[in-house]
Amino acid sequence: MEEKKNLVISAEHLTYVYEDAADAQDAPPAVSDVSFSVEKGEYIAILGHNGSGKSTLAKLCNMILTPTEGRLFILGREVTAEGFSEEDTFDLRAEIGMVFQNPDNQLVATVVEEDVAFGPENLGLPREEIRRRVNGALAAVGMEEYAHHAPHKLSGGQKQRIAIAGILAMKPSVILFDESTSMLDPLGRAEVVSIMERLNREDGITVVHITHYMDEAARASRVIVMNDGRIAFDGTPREVFKNVDQLRALGLEAPQGVELLYELARAGMPHKGDPLTEQECIDALAEMLGGDVCV
Amino acid sequence: MISDITLGQFFPGFSLLHKLDPRTKLITGILFIVAIFLAKTPLAFLALFLFTVAMILVSRISFSVILRGIRPVIYILIFTSILNILMTKGTSVPLVDFWIIEIYREGIVRAVFMTMRVILLIVGSSLLLTYTTSPISLTDGLESLLSPLSKIGIPVHVFSMMMTIALRFIPTLVEETDKIMNAQKSRGADFTSGSIVRRAKALIPLLVPLFVSAFKRAEELAVAMECRCYRVDKKRTKLVKLTFHARDLLSFLVFALFLAGIVLISRMPASMLGGGFIARLLCYRI
Amino acid sequence: MHSPRCWGVMCVYKLELKGISYLYSKNTPFEKLALSEINLGFEEGKITGLIGHTGSGKSTLVNLLNGLYRPTEGTVLLDGKDIWENPKQIAKIRTQVGLVMQYPEYQLFDETVRADIGFAPRNLGLSPEEVERRVSEAVAFTGIPDALLDRSPFELSGGQKRRVAIAGVMAMGAGVLVLDEPAAGLDPRGRREILDGVRAYARKNGLTVILVSHSMEDMALYCDNVIVMNRGRVYASGTVDEVFSDADGLMEIGLNVPMVARIAAALRKKGFPLEGTLYTVEGVKDAILRLGKEGRA
């Protein structure tokens, strides 16, 4: 138990089987025998094609689903323990926020600030505290000027920022983003990702970002790749994305710069190290080409 | 496009009417409606009319908006007026007696007053409630006014949460209906021609997806709410607290006095105005 | 708009927009000009990409193409004929310009996948055999397993629903197919499979396809021509090569230029004379390899 104190999430042989009678025989477990842990302050991206179990994993971590087998610890408390009650779930949920895919289906109120207040209201906080938190959360996502707007008139990216504010107002230590960028346009995606990064960097909030955009995953400090309910890769983006071949076999791609360097290496132009970011790729290519020109 | 239809249109603003507590508006709204029904003479109606104009001016909502609000009921008004005029049998000599049509003065009077009542009712209630009060604060006001009922076990809070969510999702669902309709039209669906049975059948491709989506939204929303620690049985606090101000007290007074005034005016004999023709006309009791 | 295959008045456009402007909520306080002075042509048998960020007017444009919206000004010509010539016939136009809307899964309603895909051809009054033929063809190109055909569409996964919805429009057999973000929200493999299927189907039947997407990668891989929309106007149009060679301009109007295109642009700035198709991984790879060889030689 002691060593789990610093872990935000810790899963041991976690398995979840969907209890859908119709498909019970042929459906593989959505998550099977998964063990991993998340340290405080980490910024993790979970990748995987549709149906790889990544969303199920998130729902388990947020206690929406109860594991079929295995043990799960959240903030050092065992969720799968015998005596873990509904009351305990309620307490923990304020600590572990979740932003969903469809921005429309998570906003409750008809006025932005009242929606942000929804969580703190549920926690039964005093009015002044709610007001402080709402203002703080709206400022954190840059939506103060929209406090009195109706959510349905906002863009997808803005709605998602309101949803994030609603979670922030509960002061969580972890936020799970369950494909929260997948329904957004490039602009909205960029906004949400930059907020995610800022929350992680400046406020020390642990971020778990489930996505199938490789460029988003490449910016995390750690990438977990799911396939058929199991963890296929777990490491820094640099370690994970250099496995271009294996990723392709899993229906995924590496960021384009990495793919380009990989293709060049196959065609007989190798590079040094494991460049990952755009700038690193440019530098590596410049060095390769520059070297050639000089010879 | 369906989304052009305005539903319970709220016009944000900062007028006195906007700033009033929703509970004040609900109660004064009731007082106003009572006044409309207690008004019995043209003079009383004149007072109601002037008072309504004053409210419109205070609310700073344009007259064209008000007129647009009346437009949808115009046909109903014309229809009921004609019915009133034709069906009311008076005691005096009919004004028109032609074939089976008999029109009495009482019929015309009744039609005119009835039309005025409905128009005042619509203008007054939409001014006080829908135009100047956001649906959410209206819900808050209702919840607060009805909260004594929760003591006898009626879950007022749950109803108000349902109202809030309904209000939140109406625009979303309207938009969605539009989208689904367009998608099915793009697949050659025809919603506008054929017999009634055909048309009813043609609605299936619209209604099934709409319901499926509404249920999916409900499910996702329920999970999202739970993730934000919502529980029906748990005591919640509120960000916005309704508070009465001096202006609310003032409004109560104004409306109460106005109601009393209408009652008095309606009983005022023509002699008090000099007893002339105009006086008798103004004080003619319906 | 110019096109390399347009000689004077003898244009071979399948679908053409002339002097189009569109106002939302005309004559209300919410009036908003969504499109202005649009002149565009879509070449028969080609895949034309339509790109632009949200609010650029591309969604409005899509709704004009099959007569869901009526232009405030200007005409939409299908095979040279004004589609609004007889407004009562607009339903017929909609069957000639198939439209797959964004997130089309929500249009599914029928009891089985087969019946749902057959909805459009049934509406056209085709014989059961022809309906069945069209359903099978659409199913084959969208990669829906036969085993799913008699299942309820609501039991399917998100990606499968998307395929069924696209097949449902394909089966209408329209000569023009407009797809608004057909691969939005899918994983890379799903994207490829769906877009590959659409392209194969279009090539086989000689369809004119208009593909709306935020992804320039997809445009580069699947389109012949590209139209870039910005603030309700056409910013650029032409072949993919012509339009995408202006990476800087596209970045300026806020488009997400593919990472390889940005890398290529950066390398050129550093003085490496890369030439060729500089917006796909393949193209940039070839350009670098050529340059590398020249360097050695």
XYZ file of N, CA and C in Angstrom, chain A residues 42-224:
549
model
N 2.068 13.308 -14.250
C 2.389 12.789 -15.584
C 1.424 13.325 -16.637
N 1.864 13.279 -17.884
C 1.015 13.664 -19.011
C 1.068 12.500 -19.985
N 0.017 11.703 -19.937
C 0.014 10.436 -20.673
C -0.976 10.481 -21.826
N -0.540 9.984 -22.962
C -1.472 9.813 -24.069
C -1.738 8.331 -24.231
N -3.002 7.972 -24.402
C -3.323 6.572 -24.685
C -3.797 6.489 -26.126
N -3.098 5.670 -26.912
C -3.424 5.513 -28.327
C -4.014 4.138 -28.565
N -4.633 3.997 -29.704
C -5.177 2.695 -30.062
C -6.274 2.910 -31.065
N -6.497 1.929 -31.942
C -7.563 2.127 -32.926
C -8.913 1.971 -32.246
N -9.990 2.287 -32.970
C -11.326 2.168 -32.381
C -11.536 0.726 -31.924
N -12.012 0.565 -30.696
C -12.269 -0.776 -30.203
C -11.052 -1.451 -29.589
N -9.990 -0.699 -29.366
C -8.784 -1.310 -28.793
C -8.873 -1.398 -27.281
N -9.922 -0.806 -26.710
C -10.100 -0.885 -25.262
C -9.656 0.360 -24.530
N -9.232 1.380 -25.262
C -8.692 2.557 -24.575
C -9.783 3.336 -23.832
N -10.975 3.402 -24.426
C -12.046 4.121 -23.736
C -12.548 3.349 -22.526
N -12.592 2.029 -22.663
C -13.015 1.206 -21.536
C -12.060 1.415 -20.368
N -10.784 1.478 -20.686
C -9.774 1.694 -19.653
C -10.050 3.001 -18.902
N -10.386 4.039 -19.671
C -10.664 5.335 -19.045
C -11.890 5.232 -18.146
N -12.917 4.532 -18.627
C -14.142 4.423 -17.833
C -13.908 3.621 -16.555
N -12.986 2.674 -16.628
C -12.640 1.925 -15.417
C -11.959 2.863 -14.420
N -11.017 3.656 -14.945
C -10.270 4.557 -14.068
C -11.180 5.587 -13.421
N -12.253 5.913 -14.088
C -13.153 6.909 -13.529
C -14.318 6.285 -12.772
N -14.245 4.986 -12.592
C -15.255 4.254 -11.804
C -16.647 4.297 -12.410
N -16.712 4.514 -13.722
C -18.011 4.395 -14.386
C -18.287 2.916 -14.571
N -17.216 2.171 -14.851
C -17.324 0.724 -14.964
C -16.564 0.095 -13.790
N -17.025 -1.069 -13.390
C -16.351 -1.778 -12.301
C -15.572 -2.939 -12.912
N -14.300 -3.065 -12.579
C -13.490 -4.118 -13.188
C -14.082 -5.504 -12.936
N -13.987 -6.378 -13.937
C -14.435 -7.749 -13.765
C -13.427 -8.507 -12.902
N -12.148 -8.237 -13.191
C -11.080 -8.870 -12.415
C -9.944 -7.885 -12.208
N -9.083 -8.188 -11.287
C -7.910 -7.352 -11.059
C -8.146 -6.323 -9.979
N -7.082 -5.599 -9.677
C -7.185 -4.594 -8.618
C -6.879 -3.223 -9.187
N -7.600 -2.224 -8.684
C -7.406 -0.862 -9.162
C -7.289 0.091 -7.973
N -6.215 0.869 -7.973
C -6.008 1.844 -6.910
C -6.095 3.245 -7.492
N -6.872 4.098 -6.854
C -6.918 5.482 -7.299
C -6.531 6.369 -6.129
N -5.494 7.150 -6.314
C -4.967 8.012 -5.267
C -4.722 7.207 -3.989
N -4.200 6.021 -4.192
C -3.826 5.188 -3.055
C -4.966 4.408 -2.425
N -6.183 4.596 -2.905
C -7.301 3.843 -2.306
C -7.741 2.749 -3.256
N -7.988 1.582 -2.715
C -8.349 0.482 -3.593
C -9.838 0.531 -3.923
N -10.103 0.788 -5.185
C -11.475 0.890 -5.656
C -12.135 -0.477 -5.697
N -11.294 -1.499 -5.926
C -11.830 -2.848 -6.069
C -11.952 -3.568 -4.727
N -11.649 -2.845 -3.634
C -11.698 -3.487 -2.324
C -13.134 -3.802 -1.925
N -13.259 -4.749 -1.070
C -14.559 -5.237 -0.597
C -15.428 -4.088 -0.073
N -14.854 -3.299 0.841
C -15.676 -2.305 1.550
C -15.830 -0.965 0.839
N -15.365 -0.880 -0.404
C -15.398 0.401 -1.102
C -16.845 0.761 -1.472
N -17.384 1.786 -0.831
C -18.817 2.057 -0.968
C -19.103 3.120 -2.013
N -20.377 3.325 -2.242
C -20.816 4.353 -3.188
C -20.376 5.731 -2.711
N -20.409 5.883 -1.401
C -19.989 7.150 -0.805
C -18.522 7.433 -1.129
N -17.699 6.378 -1.077
C -16.281 6.525 -1.382
C -16.094 6.909 -2.854
N -16.883 6.278 -3.722
C -16.820 6.598 -5.157
C -17.082 8.074 -5.357
N -18.125 8.535 -4.699
C -18.518 9.933 -4.781
C -17.365 10.850 -4.362
N -16.713 10.493 -3.262
C -15.591 11.306 -2.777
C -14.451 11.342 -3.795
N -14.139 10.177 -4.352
C -12.997 10.088 -5.266
C -13.261 10.784 -6.596
N -14.526 10.790 -7.004
C -14.851 11.341 -8.327
C -14.503 12.813 -8.450
N -14.578 13.537 -7.344
C -14.224 14.954 -7.404
C -12.749 15.106 -7.735
N -11.975 14.067 -7.412
C -10.523 14.110 -7.612
C -10.135 13.706 -9.023
N -11.007 12.954 -9.681
C -10.631 12.392 -10.972
C -11.688 12.772 -12.008
N -11.441 13.881 -12.658
C -12.418 14.420 -13.599
C -12.320 13.769 -14.952
N -13.412 13.868 -15.713
C -13.379 13.259 -17.039
C -14.073 14.179 -18.035
N -13.391 14.408 -19.150
C -13.979 15.193 -20.235
C -14.269 14.226 -21.373
N -15.511 14.259 -21.870
C -15.925 13.247 -22.832
C -15.755 13.694 -24.284
N -16.167 12.809 -25.181
C -15.978 13.060 -26.606
C -16.925 14.121 -27.145
N -18.219 13.927 -26.891
C -19.203 14.824 -27.481
C -19.447 16.014 -26.562
N -19.006 17.191 -26.976
C -19.122 18.344 -26.076
C -20.571 18.660 -25.720
N -21.494 18.335 -26.634
C -22.894 18.656 -26.380
C -23.484 17.873 -25.229
N -23.052 16.619 -25.094
C -23.716 15.738 -24.143
C -23.117 15.752 -22.746
N -22.358 16.802 -22.415
C -21.863 16.859 -21.040
C -22.129 18.212 -20.408
N -22.778 19.096 -21.147
C -23.123 20.388 -20.573
C -24.565 20.331 -20.099
N -24.780 20.739 -18.853
C -26.065 20.537 -18.211
C -26.938 21.784 -18.251
N -26.318 22.938 -18.038
C -27.115 24.141 -17.825
C -27.225 24.980 -19.090
N -28.119 25.947 -19.071
C -28.338 26.782 -20.246
C -27.492 28.049 -20.212
N -26.756 28.230 -19.139
C -25.847 29.370 -19.058
C -24.472 28.827 -18.700
N -23.447 29.334 -19.385
C -22.103 28.798 -19.216
C -21.672 28.740 -17.754
N -21.799 29.852 -17.032
C -21.253 29.829 -15.665
C -22.038 28.891 -14.754
N -23.316 28.706 -15.040
C -24.075 27.783 -14.200
C -23.669 26.350 -14.484
N -23.260 26.110 -15.730
C -22.778 24.769 -16.027
C -21.478 24.499 -15.295
N -20.590 25.467 -15.306
C -19.312 25.290 -14.619
C -19.557 25.086 -13.121
N -20.614 25.721 -12.611
C -20.918 25.625 -11.178
C -21.532 24.278 -10.799
N -21.956 23.515 -11.797
C -22.697 22.283 -11.514
C -21.951 21.333 -10.572
N -20.671 21.087 -10.865
C -19.886 20.182 -10.017
C -19.773 20.679 -8.588
N -19.260 21.901 -8.395
C -19.151 22.439 -7.030
C -20.498 22.476 -6.303
N -21.572 22.736 -7.035
C -22.903 22.729 -6.400
C -23.207 21.340 -5.862
N -22.830 20.327 -6.653
C -23.060 18.953 -6.216
C -22.237 18.603 -4.990
N -21.072 19.244 -4.884
C -20.226 18.967 -3.722
C -20.741 19.696 -2.493
N -21.748 20.532 -2.683
C -22.339 21.234 -1.549
C -21.457 22.340 -0.996
N -20.644 22.953 -1.853
C -19.756 24.005 -1.386
C -20.531 25.294 -1.136
N -19.984 26.147 -0.253
C -20.660 27.434 -0.016
C -20.613 28.321 -1.266
N -21.590 29.205 -1.359
C -21.764 30.034 -2.550
C -20.513 30.812 -2.940
N -19.863 31.435 -1.974
C -18.697 32.276 -2.292
C -17.595 31.419 -2.902
N -17.442 30.208 -2.351
C -16.415 29.304 -2.857
C -16.757 28.884 -4.298
N -18.030 28.604 -4.541
C -18.440 28.222 -5.903
C -18.112 29.358 -6.861
N -18.458 30.576 -6.459
C -18.206 31.746 -7.303
C -16.721 31.864 -7.625
N -15.894 31.717 -6.591
C -14.447 31.800 -6.798
C -13.979 30.741 -7.785
N -14.467 29.517 -7.592
C -14.017 28.421 -8.441
C -14.487 28.594 -9.886
N -15.724 29.040 -10.038
C -16.260 29.233 -11.394
C -15.425 30.275 -12.121
N -15.167 31.391 -11.459
C -14.376 32.443 -12.110
C -12.978 31.935 -12.435
N -12.383 31.226 -11.485
C -11.035 30.706 -11.701
C -10.999 29.728 -12.864
N -11.986 28.821 -12.897
C -11.999 27.788 -13.932
C -12.230 28.411 -15.305
N -13.131 29.377 -15.383
C -13.387 30.023 -16.677
C -12.150 30.771 -17.145
N -11.429 31.385 -16.194
C -10.205 32.096 -16.568
C -9.161 31.099 -17.064
N -9.099 29.943 -16.422
C -8.088 28.945 -16.795
C -8.281 28.444 -18.228
N -9.517 28.463 -18.709
C -9.736 28.002 -20.085
C -9.982 29.186 -21.025
N -9.798 30.392 -20.511
C -9.931 31.584 -21.353
C -11.335 31.839 -21.843
N -12.332 31.553 -21.014
C -13.714 31.730 -21.468
C -14.492 32.689 -20.563
N -13.782 33.572 -19.835
C -14.482 34.458 -18.892
C -15.572 35.263 -19.575
N -15.253 35.750 -20.778
C -16.217 36.651 -21.424
C -17.490 35.926 -21.880
N -17.451 34.600 -21.832
C -18.632 33.853 -22.254
C -19.464 33.390 -21.070
N -19.148 33.877 -19.863
C -19.787 33.378 -18.648
C -21.312 33.367 -18.741
N -21.882 34.371 -19.426
C -23.342 34.456 -19.445
C -23.946 34.002 -20.763
N -23.132 33.347 -21.595
C -23.651 32.875 -22.875
C -24.377 31.542 -22.731
N -25.123 31.200 -23.777
C -25.775 29.892 -23.816
C -24.811 28.912 -24.481
N -24.584 27.742 -23.859
C -23.591 26.815 -24.412
C -23.885 26.401 -25.857
N -25.174 26.260 -26.222
C -25.437 25.698 -27.547
C -25.041 26.637 -28.678
N -24.751 27.877 -28.341
C -24.343 28.806 -29.394
C -22.830 28.848 -29.585
N -22.094 28.120 -28.749
C -20.635 28.153 -28.848
C -20.143 27.136 -29.880
N -18.885 27.302 -30.294
C -18.291 26.333 -31.210
C -17.916 25.077 -30.425
N -17.620 24.004 -31.151
C -17.266 22.746 -30.497
C -16.091 22.901 -29.542
N -15.068 23.622 -29.998
C -13.883 23.819 -29.164
C -14.221 24.598 -27.908
N -15.084 25.605 -28.064
C -15.468 26.407 -26.905
C -16.285 25.588 -25.925
N -17.197 24.752 -26.455
C -17.991 23.898 -25.572
C -17.074 22.991 -24.781
N -16.077 22.454 -25.466
C -15.181 21.535 -24.785
C -14.380 22.274 -23.702
N -14.044 23.526 -23.950
C -13.339 24.303 -22.929
C -14.243 24.531 -21.719
N -15.537 24.742 -21.968
C -16.480 24.892 -20.859
C -16.549 23.590 -20.063
N -16.567 22.474 -20.792
C -16.608 21.178 -20.112
C -15.372 21.017 -19.230
N -14.219 21.446 -19.747
C -12.985 21.359 -18.955
C -13.108 22.265 -17.726
N -13.641 23.464 -17.920
C -13.812 24.381 -16.793
C -14.704 23.744 -15.733
N -15.746 23.055 -16.176
C -16.669 22.401 -15.251
C -15.959 21.365 -14.394
N -14.970 20.698 -15.001
C -14.193 19.704 -14.253
C -13.202 20.422 -13.325
N -12.551 21.458 -13.863
C -11.552 22.190 -13.061
C -12.163 22.776 -11.796
N -13.436 23.161 -11.897
C -14.092 23.787 -10.757
C -14.228 22.817 -9.590
N -14.026 21.527 -9.856
C -14.073 20.551 -8.761
C -12.676 20.314 -8.193
N -11.692 21.023 -8.718
C -10.300 20.904 -8.283
C -9.817 19.463 -8.265
N -9.797 18.823 -9.403
C -9.352 17.426 -9.450
C -7.833 17.352 -9.492
N -7.279 16.211 -9.133
C -5.831 16.069 -9.292
C -5.511 15.359 -10.613
N -6.504 14.677 -11.184
C -6.315 14.029 -12.479
C -7.477 14.426 -13.399
N -7.184 14.614 -14.671
C -8.281 14.753 -15.641
C -8.060 13.737 -16.748
N -9.102 12.956 -17.021
C -9.070 12.015 -18.139
C -9.791 12.658 -19.309
N -9.138 12.695 -20.448
C -9.788 13.224 -21.643
C -10.109 12.046 -22.557
N -11.383 11.699 -22.645
C -11.761 10.521 -23.424
C -12.090 10.939 -24.861
N -11.099 10.931 -25.708
C -11.240 11.357 -27.104
C -11.891 12.734 -27.193
N -11.511 13.589 -26.274
C -12.156 14.896 -26.201
C -11.864 15.788 -27.397
N -10.869 15.433 -28.209
C -10.560 16.289 -29.352
C -11.102 15.720 -30.650
N -11.684 14.514 -30.592
C -11.968 13.831 -31.859
C -13.107 14.463 -32.650
N -14.005 15.201 -31.986
C -15.108 15.808 -32.742
C -14.839 17.280 -33.061
N -13.611 17.732 -32.810
C -13.333 19.151 -32.992
C -12.599 19.416 -34.305
N -12.706 20.646 -34.787
C -11.933 21.029 -35.966
C -10.506 21.348 -35.505
N -9.582 21.499 -36.447
C -8.177 21.674 -36.059
C -7.971 22.811 -35.063
N -8.701 23.886 -35.236
C -8.556 25.024 -34.335
C -8.985 24.645 -32.914
N -10.145 24.016 -32.805
C -10.660 23.585 -31.514
C -9.718 22.594 -30.851
N -9.180 21.685 -31.643
C -8.236 20.702 -31.114
C -7.031 21.399 -30.520
N -6.495 22.348 -31.273
C -5.294 23.045 -30.806
C -5.571 23.759 -29.482
N -6.754 24.375 -29.385
C -7.105 25.083 -28.149
C -7.147 24.119 -26.970
N -7.851 23.010 -27.175
C -8.021 22.062 -26.074
C -6.682 21.455 -25.665
N -5.864 21.089 -26.651
C -4.568 20.481 -26.323
C -3.685 21.479 -25.576
N -3.727 22.739 -25.972
C -2.853 23.690 -25.281
C -3.329 23.916 -23.847
N -4.632 23.859 -23.632
C -5.138 23.970 -22.253
C -4.677 22.779 -21.423
N -4.813 21.599 -22.016
C -4.359 20.374 -21.368
C -2.907 20.505 -20.912
N -2.072 20.961 -21.831
C -0.645 21.047 -21.536
C -0.363 22.071 -20.438
N -1.100 23.177 -20.494
C -0.885 24.207 -19.486
C -1.304 23.718 -18.098
N -2.442 23.028 -18.043
C -2.913 22.516 -16.754
C -1.887 21.563 -16.171
N -1.296 20.758 -17.052
C -0.313 19.789 -16.589
C 0.951 20.489 -16.111
N 1.414 21.436 -16.908
C 2.688 22.090 -16.636
C 2.592 23.044 -15.443
N 1.548 23.883 -15.464
C 1.492 24.956 -14.467
C 0.775 24.569 -13.186
N -0.247 23.746 -13.304
C -1.017 23.424 -12.104
C -0.730 22.019 -11.601
N 0.175 21.328 -12.279
C 0.548 19.993 -11.826
C -0.568 18.973 -11.894
N -1.578 19.236 -12.717
C -2.672 18.271 -12.836
C -2.216 17.110 -13.724
N -2.476 15.894 -13.250
C -2.132 14.728 -14.046
C -3.117 14.635 -15.213
N -2.580 14.478 -16.431
C -3.452 14.438 -17.602
C -3.343 13.082 -18.284
N -4.477 12.456 -18.521
C -4.505 11.235 -19.322
C -5.352 11.546 -20.550
N -4.719 11.535 -21.701
C -5.389 11.976 -22.919
C -5.534 10.807 -23.887
N -6.783 10.389 -24.081
C -7.041 9.300 -25.017
C -7.323 9.903 -26.373
N -6.597 9.470 -27.383
C -6.735 10.127 -28.677
C -6.345 9.162 -29.787
N -6.702 9.503 -31.034
C -6.023 8.780 -32.101
C -5.337 9.747 -33.059
N -5.041 10.928 -32.525
C -4.201 11.837 -33.294
C -2.756 11.678 -32.822
N -1.900 11.208 -33.718
C -0.512 10.920 -33.345
C 0.229 12.184 -32.932
N -0.060 13.296 -33.633
C 0.669 14.522 -33.305
C 0.349 14.981 -31.888
N -0.890 14.721 -31.426
C -1.231 15.074 -30.044
C -0.486 14.174 -29.076
N -0.461 12.891 -29.401
C 0.195 11.930 -28.512
C 1.679 12.226 -28.403
N 2.274 12.685 -29.500
C 3.714 12.930 -29.510
C 4.112 14.018 -28.520
N 3.145 14.835 -28.107
C 3.474 15.928 -27.187
C 3.387 15.514 -25.729
N 2.885 14.330 -25.457
C 2.764 13.862 -24.074
C 4.129 13.442 -23.546
N 4.205 13.216 -22.216
C 5.487 12.769 -21.677
C 5.585 11.250 -21.750
N 4.427 10.615 -21.936
C 4.446 9.151 -22.009
C 3.286 8.692 -22.892
N 3.535 7.646 -23.660
C 2.500 7.131 -24.555
C 2.232 5.669 -24.244
N 0.954 5.345 -24.089
C 0.572 3.938 -23.941
C -0.230 3.568 -25.179
